PDB file of C-alpha atoms in Angstrom:
ATOM      1  CA  MET A   1       2.380   8.188   5.282  1.00 82.00           C
ATOM      2  CA  GLN A   2       4.393   7.243   8.321  1.00 88.00           C
ATOM      3  CA  VAL A   3       5.320   3.701   9.280  1.00 89.00           C
ATOM      4  CA  ARG A   4       7.234   2.277  12.191  1.00 91.00           C
ATOM      5  CA  LEU A   5      10.225   0.120  11.363  1.00 90.00           C
ATOM      6  CA  ALA A   6      11.127  -2.911  13.411  1.00 90.00           C
ATOM      7  CA  ALA A   7      14.147  -2.266  15.656  1.00 90.00           C
ATOM      8  CA  ILE A   8      16.431  -4.619  13.696  1.00 89.00           C
ATOM      9  CA  VAL A   9      15.400  -3.085  10.365  1.00 89.00           C
ATOM     10  CA  ALA A  10      15.826   0.450  11.732  1.00 90.00           C
ATOM     11  CA  ALA A  11      19.339  -0.458  12.959  1.00 90.00           C
ATOM     12  CA  LYS A  12      20.318  -1.763   9.514  1.00 89.00           C
ATOM     13  CA  VAL A  13      18.855   1.277   7.767  1.00 90.00           C
ATOM     14  CA  GLU A  14      20.588   3.611  10.242  1.00 90.00           C
ATOM     15  CA  GLY A  15      23.935   2.014   9.370  1.00 89.00           C
ATOM     16  CA  ILE A  16      23.224   2.624   5.695  1.00 89.00           C
ATOM     17  CA  ARG A  17      22.103   6.201   6.406  1.00 90.00           C
ATOM     18  CA  ILE A  18      25.376   6.998   8.122  1.00 89.00           C
ATOM     19  CA  SER A  19      27.445   5.266   5.411  1.00 87.00           C
ATOM     20  CA  LEU A  20      25.674   7.253   2.688  1.00 87.00           C
ATOM     21  CA  ASP A  21      25.696  10.465   4.765  1.00 89.00           C
ATOM     22  CA  TYR A  22      21.947  10.974   4.411  1.00 90.00           C
ATOM     23  CA  LEU A  23      20.227  13.414   6.751  1.00 91.00           C
ATOM     24  CA  LYS A  24      17.071  11.444   7.477  1.00 91.00           C
ATOM     25  CA  LEU A  25      16.230   7.814   8.023  1.00 91.00           C
ATOM     26  CA  SER A  26      13.163   8.358   5.815  1.00 91.00           C
ATOM     27  CA  ASP A  27      15.385   9.305   2.858  1.00 92.00           C
ATOM     28  CA  THR A  28      17.325   6.071   3.253  1.00 90.00           C
ATOM     29  CA  VAL A  29      14.133   3.992   3.493  1.00 92.00           C
ATOM     30  CA  ASN A  30      12.774   5.601   0.323  1.00 91.00           C
ATOM     31  CA  LEU A  31      16.069   4.894  -1.463  1.00 91.00           C
ATOM     32  CA  LEU A  32      15.864   1.243  -0.393  1.00 91.00           C
ATOM     33  CA  LEU A  33      12.250   1.000  -1.544  1.00 92.00           C
ATOM     34  CA  ASP A  34      13.257   2.459  -4.919  1.00 90.00           C
ATOM     35  CA  ALA A  35      16.046  -0.128  -5.120  1.00 89.00           C
ATOM     36  CA  ILE A  36      13.597  -2.920  -4.295  1.00 90.00           C
ATOM     37  CA  LYS A  37      10.957  -1.703  -6.710  1.00 89.00           C
ATOM     38  CA  HIS A  38      13.363  -1.209  -9.597  1.00 88.00           C
ATOM     39  CA  LYS A  39      15.522  -4.226  -8.704  1.00 86.00           C
ATOM     40  CA  TRP A  40      18.737  -2.280  -8.170  1.00 85.00           C
ATOM     41  CA  ASP A  41      21.631  -4.100  -6.557  1.00 81.00           C
ATOM     42  CA  LEU A  42      23.117  -1.547  -4.164  1.00 80.00           C
ATOM     43  CA  LYS A  43      25.374  -4.147  -2.472  1.00 77.00           C
ATOM     44  CA  LEU A  44      24.407  -3.113   1.029  1.00 73.00           C
ATOM     45  CA  THR A  45      24.320  -6.525   2.696  1.00 67.00           C
ATOM     46  CA  ASN A  46      27.588  -6.192   4.629  1.00 70.00           C
ATOM     47  CA  LEU A  47      27.094  -2.765   6.186  1.00 72.00           C
ATOM     48  CA  SER A  48      27.091  -2.413   9.943  1.00 74.00           C
ATOM     49  CA  GLN A  49      24.049  -1.979  12.108  1.00 78.00           C
ATOM     50  CA  ILE A  50      23.761   1.052  14.340  1.00 83.00           C
ATOM     51  CA  GLU A  51      21.109   1.126  17.012  1.00 80.00           C
ATOM     52  CA  THR A  52      18.679   3.990  16.771  1.00 79.00           C
ATOM     53  CA  SER A  53      15.663   5.148  18.698  1.00 78.00           C
ATOM     54  CA  GLU A  54      14.152   6.666  15.575  1.00 81.00           C
ATOM     55  CA  THR A  55      11.887   4.033  14.077  1.00 84.00           C
ATOM     56  CA  ARG A  56       9.145   6.162  12.494  1.00 89.00           C
ATOM     57  CA  VAL A  57       9.772   7.029   8.870  1.00 90.00           C
ATOM     58  CA  ARG A  58       7.757   8.867   6.253  1.00 89.00           C
ATOM     59  CA  LEU A  59       7.191   7.008   2.994  1.00 89.00           C
ATOM     60  CA  ASP A  60       7.028   8.924  -0.258  1.00 87.00           C
ATOM     61  CA  LYS A  61       3.684   8.865  -2.041  1.00 89.00           C
ATOM     62  CA  ARG A  62       5.229   6.954  -4.937  1.00 88.00           C
ATOM     63  CA  HIS A  63       5.686   3.908  -2.697  1.00 89.00           C
ATOM     64  CA  TYR A  64       2.274   3.864  -1.076  1.00 86.00           C
ATOM     65  CA  ALA A  65       0.336   2.173  -3.911  1.00 87.00           C
ATOM     66  CA  TRP A  66       2.675  -0.729  -4.572  1.00 89.00           C
ATOM     67  CA  LEU A  67       3.371  -1.321  -0.867  1.00 90.00           C
ATOM     68  CA  SER A  68      -0.376  -1.413  -0.262  1.00 89.00           C
ATOM     69  CA  GLN A  69      -0.819  -3.909  -3.072  1.00 90.00           C
ATOM     70  CA  TYR A  70       2.110  -6.012  -1.853  1.00 90.00           C
ATOM     71  CA  GLY A  71       0.737  -6.051   1.690  1.00 89.00           C
ATOM     72  CA  LEU A  72      -2.811  -6.757   0.540  1.00 89.00           C
ATOM     73  CA  GLU A  73      -1.648  -9.786  -1.456  1.00 90.00           C
ATOM     74  CA  ARG A  74       0.018 -11.169   1.678  1.00 89.00           C
ATOM     75  CA  GLY A  75      -2.571 -10.081   4.233  1.00 90.00           C
ATOM     76  CA  ILE A  76      -0.255  -7.666   6.055  1.00 91.00           C
ATOM     77  CA  ASN A  77      -0.296  -3.909   6.598  1.00 91.00           C
ATOM     78  CA  ILE A  78       2.025  -1.403   4.919  1.00 90.00           C
ATOM     79  CA  ALA A  79       4.399  -1.175   7.888  1.00 91.00           C
ATOM     80  CA  SER A  80       4.852  -4.951   7.927  1.00 91.00           C
ATOM     81  CA  ALA A  81       5.292  -5.016   4.156  1.00 90.00           C
ATOM     82  CA  THR A  82       7.949  -2.298   4.406  1.00 91.00           C
ATOM     83  CA  ASN A  83       9.817  -4.160   7.153  1.00 90.00           C
ATOM     84  CA  LEU A  84       9.610  -7.442   5.255  1.00 90.00           C
ATOM     85  CA  LEU A  85      10.823  -6.026   1.966  1.00 91.00           C
ATOM     86  CA  ILE A  86      13.700  -4.044   3.459  1.00 89.00           C
ATOM     87  CA  SER A  87      14.913  -6.866   5.697  1.00 88.00           C
ATOM     88  CA  GLU A  88      14.803  -9.373   2.829  1.00 88.00           C
ATOM     89  CA  TYR A  89      16.558  -6.931   0.498  1.00 87.00           C
ATOM     90  CA  LEU A  90      19.316  -6.209   3.006  1.00 85.00           C
ATOM     91  CA  ALA A  91      19.740  -9.932   3.671  1.00 83.00           C
ATOM     92  CA  GLY A  92      20.391 -10.394  -0.043  1.00 78.00           C
ATOM     93  CA  ASN A  93      17.189 -12.349  -0.682  1.00 72.00           C
ATOM     94  CA  VAL A  94      16.071 -10.240  -3.622  1.00 63.00           C
ATOM     95  CA  SER A  95      14.913 -13.212  -5.654  1.00 54.00           C
ATOM     96  CA  SER A  96      12.625 -14.572  -2.934  1.00 51.00           C
ATOM     97  CA  PHE A  97       9.910 -11.990  -3.364  1.00 52.00           C
ATOM     98  CA  GLN A  98       8.036 -10.431  -6.219  1.00 56.00           C
ATOM     99  CA  THR A  99       7.109  -6.787  -6.119  1.00 53.00           C
ATOM    100  CA  PRO A 100       4.266  -5.427  -8.185  1.00 51.00           C
ATOM    101  CA  LEU A 101       6.079  -3.149 -10.621  1.00 46.00           C
ATOM    102  CA  THR A 102       3.244  -2.156 -12.870  1.00 43.00           C
ATOM    103  CA  LYS A 103      -0.246  -1.032 -12.208  1.00 44.00           C
ATOM    104  CA  THR A 104      -2.948  -3.246 -13.547  1.00 42.00           C
ATOM    105  CA  VAL A 105      -5.050  -1.217 -15.904  1.00 41.00           C
ATOM    106  CA  ILE A 106      -8.476  -2.520 -16.724  1.00 42.00           C
ATOM    107  CA  GLN A 107      -9.745  -1.152 -19.969  1.00 43.00           C
ATOM    108  CA  GLN A 108     -13.447  -1.186 -20.492  1.00 45.00           C
ATOM    109  CA  SER A 109     -14.829  -1.152 -23.970  1.00 45.00           C
ATOM    110  CA  GLU A 110     -17.315   1.561 -24.514  1.00 46.00           C
ATOM    111  CA  ILE A 111     -20.720  -0.017 -24.761  1.00 48.00           C
ATOM    112  CA  GLN A 112     -23.579   2.272 -25.504  1.00 52.00           C
ATOM    113  CA  THR A 113     -26.938   1.079 -24.376  1.00 51.00           C
ATOM    114  CA  GLU A 114     -30.267   2.591 -25.068  1.00 56.00           C
ATOM    115  CA  VAL A 115     -32.095   3.509 -21.909  1.00 56.00           C
ATOM    116  CA  THR A 116     -35.855   3.170 -22.085  1.00 55.00           C
ATOM    117  CA  PRO A 117     -37.918   4.745 -19.344  1.00 58.00           C
ATOM    118  CA  ILE A 118     -40.135   2.378 -17.386  1.00 56.00           C
ATOM    119  CA  GLU A 119     -43.657   3.640 -17.192  1.00 56.00           C
ATOM    120  CA  GLN A 120     -45.768   2.824 -14.203  1.00 55.00           C
ATOM    121  CA  THR A 121     -49.089   1.604 -15.466  1.00 58.00           C
ATOM    122  CA  GLN A 122     -50.959   1.236 -12.207  1.00 61.00           C
ATOM    123  CA  THR A 123     -50.664   3.279  -9.073  1.00 62.00           C
ATOM    124  CA  ILE A 124     -50.904   1.312  -5.884  1.00 64.00           C
ATOM    125  CA  ASP A 125     -51.833   3.110  -2.722  1.00 67.00           C
ATOM    126  CA  LYS A 126     -49.476   1.972  -0.014  1.00 65.00           C
ATOM    127  CA  PRO A 127     -50.456   2.308   3.635  1.00 63.00           C
ATOM    128  CA  LYS A 128     -48.410   4.750   5.698  1.00 67.00           C
ATOM    129  CA  GLY A 129     -47.841   5.367   9.363  1.00 68.00           C
ATOM    130  CA  GLN A 130     -50.423   3.790  11.692  1.00 67.00           C
ATOM    131  CA  ALA A 131     -52.250   2.108   8.812  1.00 69.00           C
ATOM    132  CA  LEU A 132     -49.045   0.325   7.874  1.00 64.00           C
ATOM    133  CA  MET A 133     -48.441  -0.753  11.480  1.00 66.00           C
ATOM    134  CA  ARG A 134     -52.012  -2.103  11.814  1.00 70.00           C
ATOM    135  CA  SER A 135     -51.650  -4.128   8.622  1.00 67.00           C
ATOM    136  CA  LEU A 136     -48.378  -5.645   9.879  1.00 66.00           C
ATOM    137  CA  LYS A 137     -49.834  -6.916  13.188  1.00 59.00           C
ATOM    138  CA  LEU A 138     -50.719 -10.572  13.405  1.00 50.00           C
TER     139      LEU A 138
END
């Protein structure tokens, strides 16, 4: 899935990309999302910003579910959730947000029910077509 980063977030991520010598901005974004998800402290708050025209990044599939859940809980889309999380992380505000780290698994107990067929005791002739239309007129 592709998302568009805000210009300020893209500039911060571009500075990190160059510092880490990564080839793609997407790789850097996915590293940052891993750091956010797993609560790693990469100490990236004081890195420089480098303006970039590349703002579209591809998110790895592993991030899609929890970013969707995070955005859904806040009423924002995945791109906004990505921008919010990365900007807060790079500002050093890692304690101000909670990321869903585990999937909620709902276990259903197996309940076996006996299904009894319903027998129709009386057949009712229902009007069709023009007969139905005539019976509906007032």
